[in-house]
Coordinates of C-alpha atoms in Angstrom, one line a residue:
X428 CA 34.3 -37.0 11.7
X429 CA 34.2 -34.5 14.6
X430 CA 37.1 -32.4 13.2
X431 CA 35.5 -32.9 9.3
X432 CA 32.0 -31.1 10.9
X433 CA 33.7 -28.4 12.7
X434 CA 36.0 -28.2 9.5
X435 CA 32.5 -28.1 7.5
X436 CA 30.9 -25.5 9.9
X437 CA 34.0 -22.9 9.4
X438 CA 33.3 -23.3 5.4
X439 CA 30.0 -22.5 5.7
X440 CA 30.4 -19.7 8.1
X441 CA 32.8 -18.3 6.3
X442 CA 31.1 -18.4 2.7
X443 CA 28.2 -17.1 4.9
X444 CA 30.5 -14.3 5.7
X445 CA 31.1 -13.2 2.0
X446 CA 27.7 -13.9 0.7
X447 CA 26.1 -12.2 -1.9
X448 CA 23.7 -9.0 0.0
X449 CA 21.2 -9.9 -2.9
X450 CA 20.4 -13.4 -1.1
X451 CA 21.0 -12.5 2.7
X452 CA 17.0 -11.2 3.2
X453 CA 16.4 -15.3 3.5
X454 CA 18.5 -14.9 6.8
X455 CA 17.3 -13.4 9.8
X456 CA 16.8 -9.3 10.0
X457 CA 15.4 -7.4 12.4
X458 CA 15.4 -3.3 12.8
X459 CA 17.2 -1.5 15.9
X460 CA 14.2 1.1 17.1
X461 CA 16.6 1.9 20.5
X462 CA 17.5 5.9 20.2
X463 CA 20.8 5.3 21.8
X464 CA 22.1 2.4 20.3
X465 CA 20.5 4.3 16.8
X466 CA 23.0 6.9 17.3
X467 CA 25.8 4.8 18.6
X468 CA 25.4 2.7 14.9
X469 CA 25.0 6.2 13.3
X470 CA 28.0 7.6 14.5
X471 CA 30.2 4.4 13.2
X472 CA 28.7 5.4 9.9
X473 CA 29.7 8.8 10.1
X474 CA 33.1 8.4 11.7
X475 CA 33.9 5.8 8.9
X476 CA 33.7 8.8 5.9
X477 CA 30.1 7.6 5.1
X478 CA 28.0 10.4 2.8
X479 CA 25.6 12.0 5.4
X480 CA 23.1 11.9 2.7
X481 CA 23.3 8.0 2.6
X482 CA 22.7 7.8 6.2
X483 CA 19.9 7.3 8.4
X484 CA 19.7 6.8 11.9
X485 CA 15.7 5.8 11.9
X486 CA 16.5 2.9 9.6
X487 CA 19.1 0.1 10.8
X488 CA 18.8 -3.0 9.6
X489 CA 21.0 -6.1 11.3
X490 CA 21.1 -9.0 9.3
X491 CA 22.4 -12.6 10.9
X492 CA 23.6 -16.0 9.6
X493 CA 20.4 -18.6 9.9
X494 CA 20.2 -19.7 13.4
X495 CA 20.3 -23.4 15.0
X496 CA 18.2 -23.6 17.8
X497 CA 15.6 -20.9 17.7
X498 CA 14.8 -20.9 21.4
X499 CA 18.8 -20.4 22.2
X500 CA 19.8 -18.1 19.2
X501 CA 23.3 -17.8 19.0
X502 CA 23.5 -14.7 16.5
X503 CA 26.5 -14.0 14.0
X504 CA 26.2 -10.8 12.1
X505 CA 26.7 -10.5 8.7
X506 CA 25.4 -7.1 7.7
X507 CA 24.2 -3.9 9.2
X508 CA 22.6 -1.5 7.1
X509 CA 21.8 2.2 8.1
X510 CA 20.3 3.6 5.5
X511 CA 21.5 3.2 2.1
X512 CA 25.1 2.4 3.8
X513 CA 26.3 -1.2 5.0
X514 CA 28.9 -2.9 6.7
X515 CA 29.7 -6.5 5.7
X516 CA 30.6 -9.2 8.8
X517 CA 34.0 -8.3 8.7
X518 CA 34.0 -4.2 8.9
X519 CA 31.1 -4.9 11.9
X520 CA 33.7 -7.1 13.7
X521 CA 36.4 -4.4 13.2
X522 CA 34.4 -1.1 13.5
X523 CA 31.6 -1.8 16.0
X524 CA 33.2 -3.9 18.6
X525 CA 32.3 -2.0 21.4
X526 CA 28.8 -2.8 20.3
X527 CA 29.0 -6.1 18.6
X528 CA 28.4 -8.0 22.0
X529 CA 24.8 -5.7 23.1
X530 CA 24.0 -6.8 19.6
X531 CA 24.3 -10.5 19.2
X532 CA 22.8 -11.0 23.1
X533 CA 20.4 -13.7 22.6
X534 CA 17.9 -11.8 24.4
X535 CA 18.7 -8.7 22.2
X536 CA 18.1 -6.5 25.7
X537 CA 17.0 -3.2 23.1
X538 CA 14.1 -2.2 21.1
X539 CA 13.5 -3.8 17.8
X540 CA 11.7 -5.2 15.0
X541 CA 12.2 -8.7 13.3
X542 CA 11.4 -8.9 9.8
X543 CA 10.2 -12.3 8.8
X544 CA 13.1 -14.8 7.6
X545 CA 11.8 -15.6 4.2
X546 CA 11.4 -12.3 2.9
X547 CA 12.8 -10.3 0.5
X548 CA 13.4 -6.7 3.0
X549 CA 12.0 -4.6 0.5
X550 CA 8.7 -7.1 -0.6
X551 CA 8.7 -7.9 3.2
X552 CA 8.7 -3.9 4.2
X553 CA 6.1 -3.2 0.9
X554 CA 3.5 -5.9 2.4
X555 CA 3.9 -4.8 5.6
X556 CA 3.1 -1.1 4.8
X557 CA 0.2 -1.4 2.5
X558 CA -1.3 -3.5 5.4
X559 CA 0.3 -2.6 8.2
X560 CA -2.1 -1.2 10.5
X561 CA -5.9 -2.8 9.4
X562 CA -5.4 -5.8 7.1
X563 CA -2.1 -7.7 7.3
X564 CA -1.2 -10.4 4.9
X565 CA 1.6 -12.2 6.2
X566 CA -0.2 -13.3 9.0
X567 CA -2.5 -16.8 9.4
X568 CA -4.3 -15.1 11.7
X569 CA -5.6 -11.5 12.7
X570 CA -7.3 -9.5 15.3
X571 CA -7.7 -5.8 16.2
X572 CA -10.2 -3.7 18.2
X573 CA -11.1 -0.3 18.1
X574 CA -13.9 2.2 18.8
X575 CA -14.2 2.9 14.8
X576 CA -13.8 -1.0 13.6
X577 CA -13.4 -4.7 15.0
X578 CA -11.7 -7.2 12.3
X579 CA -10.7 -11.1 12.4
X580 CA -8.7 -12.3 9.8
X581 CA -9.2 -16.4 9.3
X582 CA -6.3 -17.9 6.6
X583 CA -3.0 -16.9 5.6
X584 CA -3.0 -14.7 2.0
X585 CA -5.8 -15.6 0.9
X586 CA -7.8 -16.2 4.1
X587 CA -11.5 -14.3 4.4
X588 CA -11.5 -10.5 6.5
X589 CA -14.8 -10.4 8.9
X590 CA -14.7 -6.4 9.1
X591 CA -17.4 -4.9 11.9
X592 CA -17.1 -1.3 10.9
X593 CA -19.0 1.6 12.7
X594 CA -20.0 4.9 10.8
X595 CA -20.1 5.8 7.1
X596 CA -16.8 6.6 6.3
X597 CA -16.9 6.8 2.1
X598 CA -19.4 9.6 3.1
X599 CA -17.6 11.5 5.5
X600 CA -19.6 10.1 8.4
X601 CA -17.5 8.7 10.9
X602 CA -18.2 6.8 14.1
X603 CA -21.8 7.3 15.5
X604 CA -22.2 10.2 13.4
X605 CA -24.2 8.0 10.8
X606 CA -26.3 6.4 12.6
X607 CA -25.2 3.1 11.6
X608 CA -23.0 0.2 11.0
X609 CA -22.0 -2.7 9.1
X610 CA -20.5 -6.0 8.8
X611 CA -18.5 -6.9 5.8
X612 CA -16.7 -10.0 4.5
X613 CA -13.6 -9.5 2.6
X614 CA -11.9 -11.9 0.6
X615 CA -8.9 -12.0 -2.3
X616 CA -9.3 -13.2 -5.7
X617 CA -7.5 -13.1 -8.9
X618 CA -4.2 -14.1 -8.5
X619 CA -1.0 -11.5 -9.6
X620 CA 1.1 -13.1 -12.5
X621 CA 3.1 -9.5 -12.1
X622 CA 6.3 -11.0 -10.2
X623 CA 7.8 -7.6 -9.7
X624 CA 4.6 -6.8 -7.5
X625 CA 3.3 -10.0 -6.6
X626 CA 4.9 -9.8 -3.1
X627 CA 3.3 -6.2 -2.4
X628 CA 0.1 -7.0 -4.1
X629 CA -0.6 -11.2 -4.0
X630 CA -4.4 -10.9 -5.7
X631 CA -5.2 -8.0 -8.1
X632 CA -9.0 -8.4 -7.1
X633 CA -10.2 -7.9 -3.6
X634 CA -14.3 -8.1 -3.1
X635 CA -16.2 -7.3 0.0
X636 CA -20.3 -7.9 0.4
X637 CA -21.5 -7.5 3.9
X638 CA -25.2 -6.0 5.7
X639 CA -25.7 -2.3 7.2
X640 CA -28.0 -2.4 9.8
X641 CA -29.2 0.8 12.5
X642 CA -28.2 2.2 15.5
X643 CA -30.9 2.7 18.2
X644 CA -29.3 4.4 20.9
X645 CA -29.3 8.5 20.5
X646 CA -27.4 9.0 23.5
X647 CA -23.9 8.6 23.5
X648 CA -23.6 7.3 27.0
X649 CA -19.8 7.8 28.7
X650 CA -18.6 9.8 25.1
X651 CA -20.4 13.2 26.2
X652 CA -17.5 14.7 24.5
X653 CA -18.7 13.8 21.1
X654 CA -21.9 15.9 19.7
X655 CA -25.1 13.5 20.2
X656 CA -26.1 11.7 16.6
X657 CA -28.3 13.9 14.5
X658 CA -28.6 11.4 11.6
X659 CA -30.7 7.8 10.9
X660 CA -30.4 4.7 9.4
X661 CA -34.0 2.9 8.4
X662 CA -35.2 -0.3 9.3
X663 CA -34.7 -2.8 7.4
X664 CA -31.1 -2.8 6.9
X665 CA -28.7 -2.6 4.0
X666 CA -27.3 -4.2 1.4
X667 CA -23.5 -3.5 0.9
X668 CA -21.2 -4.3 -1.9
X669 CA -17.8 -3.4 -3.1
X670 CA -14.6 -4.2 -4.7
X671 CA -10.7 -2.8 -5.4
X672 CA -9.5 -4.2 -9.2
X673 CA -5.5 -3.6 -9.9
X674 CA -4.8 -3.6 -13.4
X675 CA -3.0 -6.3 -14.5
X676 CA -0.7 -4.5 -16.8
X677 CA 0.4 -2.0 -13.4
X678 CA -1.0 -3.3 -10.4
X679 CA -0.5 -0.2 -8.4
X680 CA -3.2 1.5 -10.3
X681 CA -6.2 0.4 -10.2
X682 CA -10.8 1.0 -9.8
X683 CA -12.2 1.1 -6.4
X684 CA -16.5 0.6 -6.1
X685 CA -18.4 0.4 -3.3
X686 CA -22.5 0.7 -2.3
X687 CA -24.6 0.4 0.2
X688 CA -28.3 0.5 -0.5
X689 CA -31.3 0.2 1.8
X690 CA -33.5 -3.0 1.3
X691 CA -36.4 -1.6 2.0
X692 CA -38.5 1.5 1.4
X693 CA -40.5 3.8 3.8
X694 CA -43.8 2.1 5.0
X695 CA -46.4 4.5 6.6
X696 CA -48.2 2.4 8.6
X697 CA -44.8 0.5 9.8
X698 CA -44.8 1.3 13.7
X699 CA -41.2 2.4 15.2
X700 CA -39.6 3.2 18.6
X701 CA -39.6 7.2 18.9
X702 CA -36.8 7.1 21.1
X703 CA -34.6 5.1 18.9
X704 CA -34.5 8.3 16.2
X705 CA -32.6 11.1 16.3
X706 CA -35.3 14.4 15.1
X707 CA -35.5 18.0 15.0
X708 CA -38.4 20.6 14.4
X709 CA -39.1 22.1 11.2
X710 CA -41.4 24.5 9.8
X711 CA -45.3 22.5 8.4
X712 CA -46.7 24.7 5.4
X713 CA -50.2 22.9 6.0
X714 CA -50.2 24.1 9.2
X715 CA -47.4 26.5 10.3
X716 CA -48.7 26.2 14.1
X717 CA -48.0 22.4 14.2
X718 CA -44.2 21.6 13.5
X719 CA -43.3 18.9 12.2
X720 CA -40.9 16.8 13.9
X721 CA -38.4 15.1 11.3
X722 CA -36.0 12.4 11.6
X723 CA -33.2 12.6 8.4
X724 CA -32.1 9.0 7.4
X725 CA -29.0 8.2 5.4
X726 CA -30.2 6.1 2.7
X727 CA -28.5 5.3 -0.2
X728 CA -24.3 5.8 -0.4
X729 CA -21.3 4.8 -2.3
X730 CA -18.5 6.1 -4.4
X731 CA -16.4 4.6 -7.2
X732 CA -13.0 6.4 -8.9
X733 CA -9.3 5.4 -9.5
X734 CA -6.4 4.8 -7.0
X735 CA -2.8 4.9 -7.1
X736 CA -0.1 3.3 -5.3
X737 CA 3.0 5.5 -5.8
X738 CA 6.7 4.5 -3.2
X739 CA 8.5 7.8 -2.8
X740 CA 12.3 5.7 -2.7
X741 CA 11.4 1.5 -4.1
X742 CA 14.7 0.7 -3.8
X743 CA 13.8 1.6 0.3
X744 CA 10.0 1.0 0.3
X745 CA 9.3 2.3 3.6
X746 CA 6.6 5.6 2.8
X747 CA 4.1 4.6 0.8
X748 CA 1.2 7.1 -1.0
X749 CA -2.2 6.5 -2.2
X750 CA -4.3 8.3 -3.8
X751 CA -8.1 8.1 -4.8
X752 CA -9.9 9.9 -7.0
X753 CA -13.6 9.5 -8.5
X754 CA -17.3 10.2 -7.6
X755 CA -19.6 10.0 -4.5
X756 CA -23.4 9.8 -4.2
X757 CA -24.5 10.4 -0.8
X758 CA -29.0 11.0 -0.2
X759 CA -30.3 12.0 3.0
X760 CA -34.2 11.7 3.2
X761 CA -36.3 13.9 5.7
X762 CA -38.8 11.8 6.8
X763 CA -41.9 13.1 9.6
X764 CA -42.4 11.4 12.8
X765 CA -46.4 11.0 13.0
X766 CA -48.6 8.9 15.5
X767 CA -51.0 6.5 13.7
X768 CA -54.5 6.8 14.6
X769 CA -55.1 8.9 17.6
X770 CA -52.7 11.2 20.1
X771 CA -51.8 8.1 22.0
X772 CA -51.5 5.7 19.1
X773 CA -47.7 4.5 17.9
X774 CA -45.3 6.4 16.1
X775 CA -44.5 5.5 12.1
X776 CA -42.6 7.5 9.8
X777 CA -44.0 9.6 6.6
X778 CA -42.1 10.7 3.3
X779 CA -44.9 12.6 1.8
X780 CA -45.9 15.1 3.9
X781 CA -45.1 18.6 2.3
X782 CA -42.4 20.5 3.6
X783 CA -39.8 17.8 3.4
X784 CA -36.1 17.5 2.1
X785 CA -35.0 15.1 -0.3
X786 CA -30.6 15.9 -0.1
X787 CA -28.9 14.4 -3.1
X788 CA -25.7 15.6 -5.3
X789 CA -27.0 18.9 -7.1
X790 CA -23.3 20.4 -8.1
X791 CA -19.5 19.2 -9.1
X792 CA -18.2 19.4 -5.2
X793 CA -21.4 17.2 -3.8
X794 CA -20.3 14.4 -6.5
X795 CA -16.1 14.7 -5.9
X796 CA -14.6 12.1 -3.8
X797 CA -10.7 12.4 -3.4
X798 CA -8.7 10.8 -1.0
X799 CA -5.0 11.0 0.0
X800 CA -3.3 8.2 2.6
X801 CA 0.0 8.2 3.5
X802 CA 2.0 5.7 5.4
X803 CA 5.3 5.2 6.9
X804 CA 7.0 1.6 7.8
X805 CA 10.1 2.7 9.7
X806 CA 11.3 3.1 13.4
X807 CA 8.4 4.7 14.2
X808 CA 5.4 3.5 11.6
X809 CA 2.5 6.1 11.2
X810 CA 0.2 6.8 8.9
X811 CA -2.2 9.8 7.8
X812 CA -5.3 10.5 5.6
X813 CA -7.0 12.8 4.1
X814 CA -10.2 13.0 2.4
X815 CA -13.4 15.0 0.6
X816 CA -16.6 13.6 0.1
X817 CA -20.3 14.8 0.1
X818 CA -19.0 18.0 0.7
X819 CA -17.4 16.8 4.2
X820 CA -13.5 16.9 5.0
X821 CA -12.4 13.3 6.8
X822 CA -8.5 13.4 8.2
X823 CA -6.9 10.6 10.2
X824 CA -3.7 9.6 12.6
X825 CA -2.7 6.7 13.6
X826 CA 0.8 6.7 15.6
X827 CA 1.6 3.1 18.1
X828 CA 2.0 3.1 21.6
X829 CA 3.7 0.0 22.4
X830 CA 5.5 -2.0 19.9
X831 CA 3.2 -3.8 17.1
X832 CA 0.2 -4.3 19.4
X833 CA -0.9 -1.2 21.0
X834 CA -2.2 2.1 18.9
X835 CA -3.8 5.6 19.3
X836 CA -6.1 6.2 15.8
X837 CA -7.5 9.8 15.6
X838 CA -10.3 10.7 13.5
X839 CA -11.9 14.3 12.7
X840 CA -14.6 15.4 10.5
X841 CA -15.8 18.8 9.6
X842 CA -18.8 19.8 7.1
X843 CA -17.5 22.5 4.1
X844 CA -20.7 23.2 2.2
X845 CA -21.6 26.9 2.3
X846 CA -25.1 26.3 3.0
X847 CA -25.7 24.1 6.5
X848 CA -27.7 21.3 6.7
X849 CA -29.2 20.4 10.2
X850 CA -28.0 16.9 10.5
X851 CA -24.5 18.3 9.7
X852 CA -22.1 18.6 12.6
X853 CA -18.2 18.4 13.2
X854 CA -16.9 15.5 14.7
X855 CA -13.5 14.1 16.4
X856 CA -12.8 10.9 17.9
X857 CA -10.1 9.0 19.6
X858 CA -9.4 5.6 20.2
X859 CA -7.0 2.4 21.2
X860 CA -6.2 -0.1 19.0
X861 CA -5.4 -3.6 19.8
X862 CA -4.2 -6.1 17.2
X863 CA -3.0 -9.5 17.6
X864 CA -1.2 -11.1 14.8
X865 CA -0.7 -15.2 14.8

């Protein structure tokens, strides 16, 4: 019985060994990131009469028979890809020798990157990008932390997103620059019947609904580097709202909406904390001796337009583009500082004192929003936006640090309207990010 399992075991490693590529994703992969051993691979390629233009040393994908004991792998190659090039089990054993034994160390002593068993590589590499940095789905659970945003994902694909975001980004307002934050609950619904994209894109409807509420400190404590907040948010909070819809007929294009409005209005004889708004002086017609001090909130914002998911090579999913493209509506209110009653009384705000500003979308570049996001899935992931709303140009880099869990994300902001607003100021901000993925 003995010599019948060993007998059996040879069979199967040897029908293993000529297996369709088509069904070896279902086995383990994982992606050499090692320079050296990169080039090593590459240069079997090339020596082998491979077409250069086939070739690439950032992407090298080893594929292995399934494994016993996952705590002592003992790992039998079947395939190494780099590229659109492969080697089957027995040109590897024959043509990378030298290298076949740093390769199948259990303890794979190099740099590199498993891709989950059961996955298709492309479907696997597709999910991964789309979601790669903020929001994976192939994890139960999620974590990151950064200056900009704080998210905790509970659930596998269709688990609920707890998003704490900071800043007004839809309006070109990053970080502190707003003058307040949010916290948001996102969750999937509306399941994709598409099998061709179901992998990439699991539920064609994704809504959010969360509550805005103000920042009170004006100072910005150990980030002197960044210029101090010029803009508000009310009290009383906000109410925010939003949704992406893929179409079912193409799910990679699709309508994006979001809002956030304020729930409550201006009350004049509401007392406030001086020192919790950010003001500047402006000119009083009553009384051109006595300026008024004015404190600009952000009140209502949203924006709503079309998006499209485009893959520069399918067949090797790995940079992935989207674009966005509708309109924005973004008000700012002026809004005087007074005392109520006498010189020593408390401070409340006023909207109808004459000589305020009520900013809203006036002209064709105050209502365009248009957004551009690229994103690599590779060796060396990265990814890269730019955008234009309310007038304001939004760009930002992410690169990693330290393998899937350590990142630097870059963030810059800088006001094009010809005619400058005193709340408007340029922006840049850098910060870690730290995600943990169960």
């Amino acid at each position: 019985m003995t010599a019948q399992a060993q007998t059996s075991d040879s069979l199967a490693l040897a029908s293993l060994k000529s297996v369709d590529p088509g069904l070896l994703p279902y086995f383990p992969r994982w992606s050499v990131c090692e320079p050296n051993l990169q080039l090593q691979i590459f240069q079997v390629f090339k020596l082998d009469g491979r077409p250069a233009e086939n070739l690439d040393m950032r992407t090298i994908l080893i594929t292995s028979a399934p494994i016993k004991d996952p705590k002592n792998p003992d790992y039998n190659i079947l395939l190494i890809e780099c590229g659109k090039e492969k080697m089957t089990a027995d040109q590897v054993d024959s043509k990378l020798k030298t290298l076949l034994s740093t390769l199948i160390n259990p303890k794979r002593p190099y740099c590199y990157q498993d891709v989950p068993v059961a996955s298709a590589p492309s479907q696997a590499q597709i999910e991964a990008i789309t979601n790669y940095l903020e929001m994976p789905t192939n994890t139960t659970h999620s974590y990151s932390l950064s200056a900009f945003e704080q998210t905790l994902k509970i659930g596998k694909e269709d688990g609920y997103w707890i998003r704490s975001v900071i800043g007004t980004e839809g309006a070109g307002l990053p970080f502190i620059s707003s003058g307040e934050a949010k916290v948001m609950v996102q969750h999937p619904l509306y399941v994709n019947e598409d099998i061709a994209t179901r992998k990439a894109i699991p539920n064609l409807l994704h809504f959010h609904i969360g509550m805005g509420y103000r920042m009170q400190d004006t100072s910005n404590g150990m980030l002197n580097f960044l210029p101090q907040r010029r803009l508000n948010a009310a009290y009383g909070g906000k109410g925010i709202f939003g949704f992406d819809f893929h179409a079912p007929f193409e799910p990679n294009f699709g309508i994006t909406f979001h809002v956030e409005v304020p729930l409550q209005g201006i009350d004049t004889l509401k007392t406030i904390e001086r020192a919790t708004y950010a003001a500047y002086f402006k000119s009083n017609p009553a009384s051109p001796r006595d300026p008024l001090v004015v404190a600009p909130l952000l009140r209502i914002t949203g924006n709503t337009g079309l998006f499209y998911n485009w893959w520069l090579d399918p067949e090797n999913p790995e940079n992935y583009v989207r674009f966005d493209l509708g309109i924005n509506y973004t008000e700012v209110r002026e809004v005087a500082i007074n005392r109520l009653g006498n010189d020593t009384g408390p401070f409340a705000l006023n909207d109808k004192v004459d000589g305020l500003t009520f900013f809203h979308p006036t002209e064709f570049l105050d209502w365009l929003y248009a957004k551009v996001e690229y994103r690599n899935q590779s060796t060396f992931p990265f990814g890269l936006s730019a955008q234009y709303s309310n007038q304001i140009f939004l760009g930002r880099l992410y690169l990693p640090l330290l393998g899937e869990w350590l990142y630097l994300d870059a963030r810059y902001s800088i006001p094009l309207r010809s005619e400058s607003r005193q709340f408007d100021q340029s922006v840049f901000m850098i910060s870690p990010v730290l995600r943990l993925n169960i």
